[in-house]
CSV table of C-alpha atoms and ligand atoms in Angstrom, one decimal:
chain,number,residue,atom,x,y,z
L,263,UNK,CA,-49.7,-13.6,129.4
L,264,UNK,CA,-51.8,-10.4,129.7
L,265,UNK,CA,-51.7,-7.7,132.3
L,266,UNK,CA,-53.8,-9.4,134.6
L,267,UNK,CA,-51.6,-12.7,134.7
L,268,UNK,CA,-54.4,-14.3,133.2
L,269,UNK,CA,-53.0,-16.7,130.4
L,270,UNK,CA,-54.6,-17.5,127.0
L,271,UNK,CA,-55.0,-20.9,128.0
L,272,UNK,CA,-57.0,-20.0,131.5
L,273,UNK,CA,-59.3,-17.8,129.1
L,274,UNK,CA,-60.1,-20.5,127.1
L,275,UNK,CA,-60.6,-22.8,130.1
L,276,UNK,CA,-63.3,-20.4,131.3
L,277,UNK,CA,-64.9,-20.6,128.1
L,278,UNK,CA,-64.9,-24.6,127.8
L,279,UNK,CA,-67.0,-24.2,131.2
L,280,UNK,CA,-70.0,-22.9,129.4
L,281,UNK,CA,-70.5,-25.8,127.4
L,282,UNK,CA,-71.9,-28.3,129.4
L,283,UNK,CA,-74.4,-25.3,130.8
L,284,UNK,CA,-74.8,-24.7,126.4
L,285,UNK,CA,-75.8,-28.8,125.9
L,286,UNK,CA,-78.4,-28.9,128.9
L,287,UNK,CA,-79.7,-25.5,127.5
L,288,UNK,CA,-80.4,-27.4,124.0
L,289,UNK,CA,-81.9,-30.0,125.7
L,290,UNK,CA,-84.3,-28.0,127.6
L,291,UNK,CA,-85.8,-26.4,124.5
L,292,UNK,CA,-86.4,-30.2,122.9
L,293,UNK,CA,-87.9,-31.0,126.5
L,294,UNK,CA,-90.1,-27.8,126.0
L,295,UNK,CA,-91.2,-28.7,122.5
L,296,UNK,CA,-92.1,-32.6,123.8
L,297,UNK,CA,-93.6,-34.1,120.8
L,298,UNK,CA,-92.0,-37.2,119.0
L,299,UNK,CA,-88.0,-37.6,118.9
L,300,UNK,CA,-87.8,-34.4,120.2
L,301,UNK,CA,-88.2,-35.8,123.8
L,302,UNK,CA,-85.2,-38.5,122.7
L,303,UNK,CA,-83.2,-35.4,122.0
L,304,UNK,CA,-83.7,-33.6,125.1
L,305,UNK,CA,-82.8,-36.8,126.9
L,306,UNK,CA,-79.8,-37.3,124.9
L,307,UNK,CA,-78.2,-33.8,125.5
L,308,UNK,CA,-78.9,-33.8,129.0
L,309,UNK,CA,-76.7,-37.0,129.4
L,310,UNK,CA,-74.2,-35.2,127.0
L,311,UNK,CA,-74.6,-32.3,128.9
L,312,UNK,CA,-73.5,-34.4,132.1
L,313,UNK,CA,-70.8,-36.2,130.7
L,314,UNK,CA,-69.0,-33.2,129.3
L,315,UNK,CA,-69.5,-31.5,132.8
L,316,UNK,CA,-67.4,-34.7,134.6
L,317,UNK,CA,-65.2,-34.7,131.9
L,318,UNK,CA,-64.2,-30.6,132.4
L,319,UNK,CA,-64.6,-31.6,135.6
L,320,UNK,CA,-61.9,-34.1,135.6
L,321,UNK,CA,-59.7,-31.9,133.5
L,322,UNK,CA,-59.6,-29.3,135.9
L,323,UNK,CA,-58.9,-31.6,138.8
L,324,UNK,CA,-56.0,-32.6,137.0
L,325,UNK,CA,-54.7,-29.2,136.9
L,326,UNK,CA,-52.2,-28.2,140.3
L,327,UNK,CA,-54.6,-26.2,142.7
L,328,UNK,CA,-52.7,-25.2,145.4
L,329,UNK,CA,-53.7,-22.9,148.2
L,330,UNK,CA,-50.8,-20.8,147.6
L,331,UNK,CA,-52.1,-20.2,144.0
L,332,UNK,CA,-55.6,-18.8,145.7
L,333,UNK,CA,-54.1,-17.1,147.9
L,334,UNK,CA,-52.5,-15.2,145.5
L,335,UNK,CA,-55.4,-14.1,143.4
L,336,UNK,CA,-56.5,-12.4,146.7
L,337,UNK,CA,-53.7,-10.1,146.8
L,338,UNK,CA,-54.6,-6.7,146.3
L,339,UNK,CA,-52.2,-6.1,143.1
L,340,UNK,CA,-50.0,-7.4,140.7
L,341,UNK,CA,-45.9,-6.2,140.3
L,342,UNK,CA,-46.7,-2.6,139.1
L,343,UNK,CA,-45.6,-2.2,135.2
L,344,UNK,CA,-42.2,-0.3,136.3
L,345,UNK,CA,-41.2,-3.4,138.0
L,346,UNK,CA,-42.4,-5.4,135.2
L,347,UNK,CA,-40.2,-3.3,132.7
L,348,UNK,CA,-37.0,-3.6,135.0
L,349,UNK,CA,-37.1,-7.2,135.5
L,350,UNK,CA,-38.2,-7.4,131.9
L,351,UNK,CA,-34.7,-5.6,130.6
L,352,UNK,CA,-32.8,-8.1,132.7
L,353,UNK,CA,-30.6,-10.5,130.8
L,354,UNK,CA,-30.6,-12.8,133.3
L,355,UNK,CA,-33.7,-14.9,133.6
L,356,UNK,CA,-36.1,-13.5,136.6
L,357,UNK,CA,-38.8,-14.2,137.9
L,358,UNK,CA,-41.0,-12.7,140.6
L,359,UNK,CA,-43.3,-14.7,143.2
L,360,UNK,CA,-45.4,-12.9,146.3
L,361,UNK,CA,-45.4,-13.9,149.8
L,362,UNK,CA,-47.3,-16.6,149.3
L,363,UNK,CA,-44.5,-17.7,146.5
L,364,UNK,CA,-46.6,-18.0,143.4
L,365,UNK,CA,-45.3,-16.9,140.4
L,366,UNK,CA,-46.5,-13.5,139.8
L,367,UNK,CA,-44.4,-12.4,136.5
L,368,UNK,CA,-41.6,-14.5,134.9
L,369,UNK,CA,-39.4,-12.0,131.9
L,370,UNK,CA,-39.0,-13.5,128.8
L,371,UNK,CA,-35.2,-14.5,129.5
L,372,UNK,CA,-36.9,-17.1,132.0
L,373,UNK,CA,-39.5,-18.2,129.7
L,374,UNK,CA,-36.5,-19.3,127.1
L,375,UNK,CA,-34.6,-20.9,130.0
L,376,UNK,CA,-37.6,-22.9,131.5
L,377,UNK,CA,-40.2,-22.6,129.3
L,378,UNK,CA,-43.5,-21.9,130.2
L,379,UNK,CA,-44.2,-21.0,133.6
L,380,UNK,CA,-47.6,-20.4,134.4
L,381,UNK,CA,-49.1,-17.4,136.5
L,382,UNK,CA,-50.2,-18.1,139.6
L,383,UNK,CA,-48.9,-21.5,140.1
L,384,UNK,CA,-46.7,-21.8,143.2
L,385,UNK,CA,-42.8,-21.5,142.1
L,386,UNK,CA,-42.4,-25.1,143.7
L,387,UNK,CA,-44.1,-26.7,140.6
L,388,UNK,CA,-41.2,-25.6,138.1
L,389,UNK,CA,-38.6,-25.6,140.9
L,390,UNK,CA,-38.9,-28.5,143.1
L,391,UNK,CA,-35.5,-27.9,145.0
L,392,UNK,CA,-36.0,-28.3,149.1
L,393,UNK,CA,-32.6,-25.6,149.5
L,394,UNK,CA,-34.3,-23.0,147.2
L,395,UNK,CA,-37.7,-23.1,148.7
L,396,UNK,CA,-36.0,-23.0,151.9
L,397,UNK,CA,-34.2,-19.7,151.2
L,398,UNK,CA,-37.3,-18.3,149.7
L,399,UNK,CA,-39.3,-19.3,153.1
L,400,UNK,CA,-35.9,-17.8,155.0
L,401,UNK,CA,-36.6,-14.1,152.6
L,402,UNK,CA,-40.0,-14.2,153.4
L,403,UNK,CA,-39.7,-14.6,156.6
L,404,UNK,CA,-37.1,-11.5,157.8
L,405,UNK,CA,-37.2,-9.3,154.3
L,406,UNK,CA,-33.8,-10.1,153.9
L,407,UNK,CA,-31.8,-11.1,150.5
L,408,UNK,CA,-30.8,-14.7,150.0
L,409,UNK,CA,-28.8,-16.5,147.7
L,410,UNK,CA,-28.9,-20.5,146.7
L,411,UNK,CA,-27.6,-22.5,144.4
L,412,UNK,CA,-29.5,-24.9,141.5
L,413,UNK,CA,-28.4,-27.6,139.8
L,414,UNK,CA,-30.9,-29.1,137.3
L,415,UNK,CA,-30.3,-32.5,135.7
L,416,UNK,CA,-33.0,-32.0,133.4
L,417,UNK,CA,-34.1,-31.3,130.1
L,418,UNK,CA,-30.3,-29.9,130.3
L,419,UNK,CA,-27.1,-30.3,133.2
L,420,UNK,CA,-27.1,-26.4,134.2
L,421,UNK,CA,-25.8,-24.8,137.2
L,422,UNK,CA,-27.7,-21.4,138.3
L,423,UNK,CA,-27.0,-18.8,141.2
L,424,UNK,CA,-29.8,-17.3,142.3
L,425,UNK,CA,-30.5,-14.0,144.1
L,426,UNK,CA,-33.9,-13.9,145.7
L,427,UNK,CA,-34.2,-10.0,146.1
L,428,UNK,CA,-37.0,-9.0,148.3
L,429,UNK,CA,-39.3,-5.9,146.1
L,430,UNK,CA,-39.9,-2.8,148.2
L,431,UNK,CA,-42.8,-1.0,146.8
L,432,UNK,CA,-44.1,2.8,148.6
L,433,UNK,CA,-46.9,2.6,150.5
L,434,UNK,CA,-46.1,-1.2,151.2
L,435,UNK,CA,-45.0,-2.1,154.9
L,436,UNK,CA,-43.4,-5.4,154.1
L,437,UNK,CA,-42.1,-6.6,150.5
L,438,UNK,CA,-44.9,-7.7,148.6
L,439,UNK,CA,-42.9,-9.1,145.9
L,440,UNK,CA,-39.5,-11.3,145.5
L,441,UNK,CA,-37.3,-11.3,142.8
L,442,UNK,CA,-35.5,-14.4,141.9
L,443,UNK,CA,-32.7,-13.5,139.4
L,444,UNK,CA,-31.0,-16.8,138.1
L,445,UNK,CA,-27.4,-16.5,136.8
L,446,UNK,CA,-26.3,-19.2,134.7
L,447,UNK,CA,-23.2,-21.0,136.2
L,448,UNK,CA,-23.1,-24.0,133.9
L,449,UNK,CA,-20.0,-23.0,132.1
L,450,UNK,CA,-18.4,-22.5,135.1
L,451,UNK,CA,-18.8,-25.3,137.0
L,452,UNK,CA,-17.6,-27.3,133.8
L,453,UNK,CA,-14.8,-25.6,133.8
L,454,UNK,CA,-13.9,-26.0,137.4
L,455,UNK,CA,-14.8,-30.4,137.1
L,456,UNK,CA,-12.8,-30.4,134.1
L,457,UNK,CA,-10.0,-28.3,135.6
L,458,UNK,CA,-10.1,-30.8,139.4
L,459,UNK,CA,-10.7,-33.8,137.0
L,460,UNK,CA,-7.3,-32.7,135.2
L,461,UNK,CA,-5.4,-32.5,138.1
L,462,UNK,CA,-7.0,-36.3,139.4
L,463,UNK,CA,-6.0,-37.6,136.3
L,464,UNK,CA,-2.6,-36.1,135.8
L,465,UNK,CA,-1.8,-37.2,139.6
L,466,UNK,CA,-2.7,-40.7,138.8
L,467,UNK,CA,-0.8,-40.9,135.5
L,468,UNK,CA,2.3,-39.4,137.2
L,469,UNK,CA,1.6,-41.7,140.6
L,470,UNK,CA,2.2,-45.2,138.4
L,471,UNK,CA,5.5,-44.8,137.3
L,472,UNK,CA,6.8,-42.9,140.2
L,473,UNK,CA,5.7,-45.7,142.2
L,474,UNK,CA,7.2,-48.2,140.3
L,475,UNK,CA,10.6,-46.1,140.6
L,476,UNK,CA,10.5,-46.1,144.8
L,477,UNK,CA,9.7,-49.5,144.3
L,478,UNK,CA,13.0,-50.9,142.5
L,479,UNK,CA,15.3,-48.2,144.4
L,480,UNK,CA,13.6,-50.2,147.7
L,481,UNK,CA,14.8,-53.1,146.2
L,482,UNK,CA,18.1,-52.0,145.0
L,483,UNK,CA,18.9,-51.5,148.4
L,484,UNK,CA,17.3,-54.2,149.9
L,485,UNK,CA,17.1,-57.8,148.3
L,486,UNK,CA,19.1,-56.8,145.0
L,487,UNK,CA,21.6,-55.1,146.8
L,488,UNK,CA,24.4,-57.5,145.7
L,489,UNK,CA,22.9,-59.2,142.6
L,490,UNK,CA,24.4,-57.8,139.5
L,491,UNK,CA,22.5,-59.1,136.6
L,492,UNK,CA,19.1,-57.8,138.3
L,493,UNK,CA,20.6,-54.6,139.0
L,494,UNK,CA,20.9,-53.8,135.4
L,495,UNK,CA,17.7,-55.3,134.5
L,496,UNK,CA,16.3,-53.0,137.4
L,497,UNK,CA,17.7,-49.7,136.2
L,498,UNK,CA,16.9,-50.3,132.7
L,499,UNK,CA,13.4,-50.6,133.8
L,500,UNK,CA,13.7,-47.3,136.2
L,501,UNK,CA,15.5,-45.5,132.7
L,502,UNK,CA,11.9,-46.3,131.0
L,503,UNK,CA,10.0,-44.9,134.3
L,504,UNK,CA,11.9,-41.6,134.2
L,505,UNK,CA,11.4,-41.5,130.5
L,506,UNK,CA,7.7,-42.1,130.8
L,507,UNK,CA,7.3,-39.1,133.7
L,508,UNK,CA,9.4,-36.7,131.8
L,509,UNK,CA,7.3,-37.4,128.4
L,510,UNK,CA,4.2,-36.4,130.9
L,511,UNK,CA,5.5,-33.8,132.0
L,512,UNK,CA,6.5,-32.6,128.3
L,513,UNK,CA,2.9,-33.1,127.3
L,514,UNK,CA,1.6,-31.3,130.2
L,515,UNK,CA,3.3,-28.6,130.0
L,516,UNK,CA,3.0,-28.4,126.3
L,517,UNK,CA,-0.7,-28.7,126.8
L,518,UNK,CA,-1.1,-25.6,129.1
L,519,UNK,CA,1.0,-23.3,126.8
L,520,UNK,CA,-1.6,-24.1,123.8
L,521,UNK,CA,-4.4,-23.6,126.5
L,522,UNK,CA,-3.1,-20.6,127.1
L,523,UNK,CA,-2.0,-18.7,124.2
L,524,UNK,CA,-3.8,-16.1,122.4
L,525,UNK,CA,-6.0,-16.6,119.4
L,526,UNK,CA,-4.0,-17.2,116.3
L,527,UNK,CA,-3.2,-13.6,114.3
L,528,UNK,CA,-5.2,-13.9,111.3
L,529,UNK,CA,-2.3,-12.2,109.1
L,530,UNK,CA,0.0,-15.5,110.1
L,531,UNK,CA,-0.1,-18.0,107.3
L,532,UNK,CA,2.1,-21.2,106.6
L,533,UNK,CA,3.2,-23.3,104.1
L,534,UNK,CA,1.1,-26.5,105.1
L,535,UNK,CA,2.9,-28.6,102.1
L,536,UNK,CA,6.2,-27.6,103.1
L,537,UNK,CA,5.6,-28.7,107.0
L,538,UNK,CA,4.0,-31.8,105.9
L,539,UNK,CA,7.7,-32.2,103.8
L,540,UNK,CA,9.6,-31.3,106.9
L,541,UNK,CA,8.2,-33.7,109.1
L,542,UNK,CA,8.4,-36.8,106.9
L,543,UNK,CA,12.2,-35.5,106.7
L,544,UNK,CA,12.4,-35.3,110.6
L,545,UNK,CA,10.5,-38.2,111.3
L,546,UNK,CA,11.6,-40.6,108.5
L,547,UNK,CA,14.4,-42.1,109.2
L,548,UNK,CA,13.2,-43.6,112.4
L,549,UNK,CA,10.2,-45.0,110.5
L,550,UNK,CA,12.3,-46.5,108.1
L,551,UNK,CA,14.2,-47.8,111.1
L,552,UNK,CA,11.1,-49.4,112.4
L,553,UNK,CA,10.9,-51.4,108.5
L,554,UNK,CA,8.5,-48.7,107.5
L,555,UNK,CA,8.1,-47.5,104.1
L,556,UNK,CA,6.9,-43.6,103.8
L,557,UNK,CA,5.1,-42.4,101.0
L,558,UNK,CA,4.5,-38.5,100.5
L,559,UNK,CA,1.3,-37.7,98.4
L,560,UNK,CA,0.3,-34.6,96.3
L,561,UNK,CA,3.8,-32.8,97.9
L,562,UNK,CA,5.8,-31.7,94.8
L,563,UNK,CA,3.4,-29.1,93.6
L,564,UNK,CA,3.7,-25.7,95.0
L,565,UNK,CA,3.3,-25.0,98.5
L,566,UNK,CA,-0.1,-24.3,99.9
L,567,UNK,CA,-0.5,-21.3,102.1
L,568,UNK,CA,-2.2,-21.7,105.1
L,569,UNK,CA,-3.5,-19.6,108.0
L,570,UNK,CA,-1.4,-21.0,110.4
L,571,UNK,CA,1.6,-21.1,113.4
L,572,UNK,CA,4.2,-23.3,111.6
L,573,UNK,CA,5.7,-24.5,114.7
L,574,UNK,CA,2.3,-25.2,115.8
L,575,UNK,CA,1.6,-27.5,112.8
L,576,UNK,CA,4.4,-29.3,112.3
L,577,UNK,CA,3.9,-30.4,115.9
L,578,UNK,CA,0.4,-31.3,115.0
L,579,UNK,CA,1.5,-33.8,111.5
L,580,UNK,CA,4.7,-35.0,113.7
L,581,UNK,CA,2.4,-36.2,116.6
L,582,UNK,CA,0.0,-37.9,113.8
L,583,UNK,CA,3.2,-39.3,111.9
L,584,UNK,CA,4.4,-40.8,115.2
L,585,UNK,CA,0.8,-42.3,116.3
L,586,UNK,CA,0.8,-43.9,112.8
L,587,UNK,CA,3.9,-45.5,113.0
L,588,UNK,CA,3.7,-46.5,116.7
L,589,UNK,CA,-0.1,-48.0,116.4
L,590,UNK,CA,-0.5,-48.7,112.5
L,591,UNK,CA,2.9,-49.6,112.2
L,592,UNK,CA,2.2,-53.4,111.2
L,593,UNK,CA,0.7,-52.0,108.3
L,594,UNK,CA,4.1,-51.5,107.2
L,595,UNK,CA,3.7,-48.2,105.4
L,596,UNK,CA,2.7,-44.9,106.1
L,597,UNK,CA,1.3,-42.0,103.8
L,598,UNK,CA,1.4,-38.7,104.1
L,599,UNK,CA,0.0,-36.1,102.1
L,600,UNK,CA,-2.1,-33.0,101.0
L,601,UNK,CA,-5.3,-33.5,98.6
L,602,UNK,CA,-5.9,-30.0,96.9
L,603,UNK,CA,-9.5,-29.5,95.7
L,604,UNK,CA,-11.3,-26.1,94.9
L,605,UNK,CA,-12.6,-24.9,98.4
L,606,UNK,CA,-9.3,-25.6,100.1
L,607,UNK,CA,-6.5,-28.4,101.1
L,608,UNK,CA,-6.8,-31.3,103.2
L,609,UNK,CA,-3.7,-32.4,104.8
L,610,UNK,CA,-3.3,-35.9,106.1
L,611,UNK,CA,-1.4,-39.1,107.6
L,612,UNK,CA,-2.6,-42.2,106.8
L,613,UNK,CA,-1.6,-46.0,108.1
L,614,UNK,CA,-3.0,-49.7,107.2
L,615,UNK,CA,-2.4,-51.0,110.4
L,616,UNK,CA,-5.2,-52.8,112.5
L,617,UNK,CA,-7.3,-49.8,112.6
L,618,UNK,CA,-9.2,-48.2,115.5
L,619,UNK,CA,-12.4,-49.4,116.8
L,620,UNK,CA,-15.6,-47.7,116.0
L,621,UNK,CA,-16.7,-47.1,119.4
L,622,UNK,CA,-13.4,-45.3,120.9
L,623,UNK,CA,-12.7,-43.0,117.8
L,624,UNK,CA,-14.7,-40.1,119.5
L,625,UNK,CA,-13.2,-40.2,122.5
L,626,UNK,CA,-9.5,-40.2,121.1
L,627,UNK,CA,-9.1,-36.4,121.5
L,628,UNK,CA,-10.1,-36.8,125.3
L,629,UNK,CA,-6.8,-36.2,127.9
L,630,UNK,CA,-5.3,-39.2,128.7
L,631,UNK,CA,-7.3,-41.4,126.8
L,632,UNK,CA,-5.8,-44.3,125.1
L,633,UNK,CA,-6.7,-47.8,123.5
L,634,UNK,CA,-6.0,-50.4,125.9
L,635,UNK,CA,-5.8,-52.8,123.5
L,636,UNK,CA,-3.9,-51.0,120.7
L,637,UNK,CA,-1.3,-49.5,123.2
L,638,UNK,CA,0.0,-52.6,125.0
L,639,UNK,CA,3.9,-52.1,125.6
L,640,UNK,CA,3.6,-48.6,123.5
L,641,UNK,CA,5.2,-45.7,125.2
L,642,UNK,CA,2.8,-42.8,125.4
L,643,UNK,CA,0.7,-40.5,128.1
L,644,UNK,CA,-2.6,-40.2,125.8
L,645,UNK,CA,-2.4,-36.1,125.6
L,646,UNK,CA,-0.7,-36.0,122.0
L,647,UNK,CA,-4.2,-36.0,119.9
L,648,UNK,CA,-5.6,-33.7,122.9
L,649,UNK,CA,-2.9,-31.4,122.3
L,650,UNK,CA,-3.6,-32.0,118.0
L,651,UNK,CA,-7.5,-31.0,119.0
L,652,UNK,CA,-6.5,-27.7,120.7
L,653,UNK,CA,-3.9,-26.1,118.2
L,654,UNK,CA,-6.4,-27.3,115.7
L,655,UNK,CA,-9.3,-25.1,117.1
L,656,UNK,CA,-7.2,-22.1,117.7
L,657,UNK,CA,-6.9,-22.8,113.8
L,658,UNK,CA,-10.4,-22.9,113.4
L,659,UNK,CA,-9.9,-26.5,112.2
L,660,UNK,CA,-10.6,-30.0,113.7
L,661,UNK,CA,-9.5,-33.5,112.7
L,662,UNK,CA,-11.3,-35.9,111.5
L,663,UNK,CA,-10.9,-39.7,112.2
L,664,UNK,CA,-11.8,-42.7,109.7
L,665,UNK,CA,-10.7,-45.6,110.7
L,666,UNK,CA,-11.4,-49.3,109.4
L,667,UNK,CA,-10.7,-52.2,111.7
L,668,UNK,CA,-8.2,-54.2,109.7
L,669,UNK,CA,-7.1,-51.9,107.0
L,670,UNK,CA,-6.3,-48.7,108.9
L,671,UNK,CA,-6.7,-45.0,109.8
L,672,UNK,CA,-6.8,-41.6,108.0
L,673,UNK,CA,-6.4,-38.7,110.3
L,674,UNK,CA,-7.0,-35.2,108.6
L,675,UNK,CA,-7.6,-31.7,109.0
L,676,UNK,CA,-9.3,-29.4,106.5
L,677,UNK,CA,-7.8,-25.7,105.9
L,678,UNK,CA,-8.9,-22.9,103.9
L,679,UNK,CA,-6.3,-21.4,101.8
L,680,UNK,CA,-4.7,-18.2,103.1
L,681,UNK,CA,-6.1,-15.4,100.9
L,682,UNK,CA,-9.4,-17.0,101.5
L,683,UNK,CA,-9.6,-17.2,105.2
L,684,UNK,CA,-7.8,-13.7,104.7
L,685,UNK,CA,-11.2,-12.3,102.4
L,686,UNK,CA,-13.1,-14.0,105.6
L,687,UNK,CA,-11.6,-11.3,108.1
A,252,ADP,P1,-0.5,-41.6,123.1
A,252,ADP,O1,0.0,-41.9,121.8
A,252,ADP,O2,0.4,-40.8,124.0
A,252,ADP,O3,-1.1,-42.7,123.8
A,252,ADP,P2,-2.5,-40.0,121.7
A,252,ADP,O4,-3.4,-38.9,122.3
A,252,ADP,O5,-1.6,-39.5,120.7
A,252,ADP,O6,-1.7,-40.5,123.0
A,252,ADP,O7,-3.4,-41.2,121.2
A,252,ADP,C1,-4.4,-41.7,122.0
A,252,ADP,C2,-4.7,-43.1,121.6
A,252,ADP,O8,-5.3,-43.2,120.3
A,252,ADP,C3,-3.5,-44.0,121.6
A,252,ADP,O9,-3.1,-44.4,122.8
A,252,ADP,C4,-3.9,-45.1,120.7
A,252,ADP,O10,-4.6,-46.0,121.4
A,252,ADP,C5,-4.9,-44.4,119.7
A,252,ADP,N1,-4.4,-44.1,118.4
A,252,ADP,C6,-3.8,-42.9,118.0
A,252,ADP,N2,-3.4,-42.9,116.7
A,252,ADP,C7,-3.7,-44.2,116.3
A,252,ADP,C8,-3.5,-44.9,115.0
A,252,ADP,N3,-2.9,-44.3,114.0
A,252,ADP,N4,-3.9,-46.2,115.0
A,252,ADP,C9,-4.5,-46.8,116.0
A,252,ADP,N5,-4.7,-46.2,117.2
A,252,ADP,C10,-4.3,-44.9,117.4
């Protein structure tokens, strides 16, 4: 837009005026002539001539006229260039309206986050949020500062503070100018519904089985009180309860240590084929328990150093190992391996159990999220792959999920080798 506020496109609308004015023109001069076709001519421009004028005509009725628009290209002056540079140097997206709240310069931080606005147009045709013209009336009105909140749906779910700053300038007995200076609160808000949606959910998941605990001690002491058999059969039950609330509160608890640890030294590095060899050891023998055969792949060569927390990742492979045994586990074997190539190493646990569907393997890594299907009767709080996907990332790794309905599921993770993600740094 130039110094005027006038845009290219309002330049070239005043331009496409002319031509209707141009066609009649031509026609006249066939008129003057008036001999032979010419006369046909002149009659056929001036209709042209017509139609293009109702057409132009049309266009421009289509475009928002608004009084407050008009009202603005009566003001006496636009934002001086000082202000123009200051709001222009903001990071934040701002925009400035007059009195009469049409936009009167947008910087270019605001053109990126709302495209373009166009000069002159009231700020209500971008921003059609009753609370933020409100405030805007509310500044105009007393010369006082405001602030409001937007949330826009679309093209994007973002959050924005806004500070609509009324624009002293000498000479100038009122504020001639407002500055609305958005602050982008998106990230924010996420973080606080993901943080209240955490709590809901860890409640809930807590709630069931402490429920189900006051409800057989009620019972115990009530209706049971003297019946042996159901006694046991009651406290076994309440055993599997406790177990199930203590394993919750294991995962929690493991969950916000990760969350909050720092970022992963890039000088630490472990051996990713020796901690795949340690937990097949650990876990092993309760998978062979279960009538599971385990079969370690691409593990006897030498080891494979990784950037990596060993602790970290053996709790990574173990919760993989124990998913594949608990869920693919009527596949009656398990793999678990490394496959070296030249970029890196990919470490990973395989089953050939009934596989995952195709629609829930995104969602896996989501808290609490579990299969109903695939998890009847299985003990588990739906956290361990949550807690995979964040040690993963402060590895600068993720997993990745292939699963086949019917023949089974390969969870892996890629790593760079150590000197290379050390040449990286
Ligand atoms: P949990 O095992 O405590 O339920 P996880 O986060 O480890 O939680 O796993 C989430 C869900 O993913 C499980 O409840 C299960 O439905 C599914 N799942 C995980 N691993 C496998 C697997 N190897 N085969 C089939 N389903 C799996």
């Amino acid at each position: 837009m130039d110094e005027t506020g006038r845009s290219g496109g309002e330049t070239a609308r005043r331009w496409l005026r002319l031509v209707p004015t141009a066609i009649w023109g031509a026609g006249l001069v066939f008129l003057a002539l008036a001999v032979g076709e010419a006369r046909w001519w002149a009659g056929g421009f001036v209709l042209a001539g017509g139609l293009a004028h109702l057409l132009l005509r049309g266009a421009d009725g289509n475009r928002p006229r608004s009084t407050a628009a008009s009202r603005s290209r009566n003001q006496p002056h636009w934002p001086d260039a000082s202000v123009k540079s200051v709001v222009e140097a903001l990071r934040e997206p701002g925009v400035v309206v007059d009195r009469s709240l049409a936009l009167r310069f947008a910087n270019a931080a605001a053109s990126r986050a709302f495209g373009p606005l166009v000069l002159g147009d009231p700020i209500a045709m971008r921003f059609r949020a009753p609370d933020l013209l409100a405030a805007l009336e509310r500044a105009v009105e007393s010369d006082e500062a405001e602030q409001e909140e937007l949330n826009e749906r679309l093209p994007a779910d973002r959050s924005w503070g806004i500070d609509i700053l009324p624009l002293r300038l000498a000479g100038e007995e009122r504020p001639p100018f407002l500055l609305l200076l958005f602050r982008d609160h998106t990230q924010a808000r996420r973080l606080e519904r993901m943080r209240t949606d955490f709590v809901a959910n860890a409640s809930h998941e807590l709630r069931t089985p402490l429920a189900s605990l006051s409800g057989f001690i009620e019972t115990l002491k009530g209706p049971a009180r003297d019946d042996a058999a159901a006694r046991m059969r009651f406290l076994d039950i309440m055993q599997e309860q406790a177990r199930r609330m203590s394993r919750l509160i294991d995962d929690l608890l493991s969950l916000s240590r990760i969350e909050t640890r720092r970022r992963l030294r890039s000088n630490e590095a472990a051996d990713i084929a020796d901690i795949l060899r340690s937990v097949a050891r650990q876990l092993g023998p309760q998978a062979a328990e279960g009538g599971l055969a385990v079969r370690l792949v691409g593990l006897d060569g030498d080891g494979v150093l990784v950037n990596g927390d060993r602790d970290e990742l053996i709790q990574v492979f173990a919760n993989l190992f124990e998913n594949a045994c608990k869920y693919g586990g009527d596949g009656g074997r398990v793999e678990i391996g490394l496959r070296r190539d030249g970029e890196g190493v990919e470490a990973y646990v395989r089953d050939f159990g009934k596989g995952i569907p195709a629609e829930h393997v995104p969602r896996l890594t989501e808290r609490f999220y579990r299969v109903e299907e695939g998890t009847s009767g299985k003990p588990g709080t739906g956290l361990g792959l949550s807690i995979v996907r964040h040690v993963l990332t402060r590895h600068r790794t993720r997993l990745s999920i292939v699963s086949e309905p019917g023949k089974g599921s390969t969870f892996s993770v890629r790593f760079v080798r150590f000197l290379d993600a050390m040449e990286k740094h």
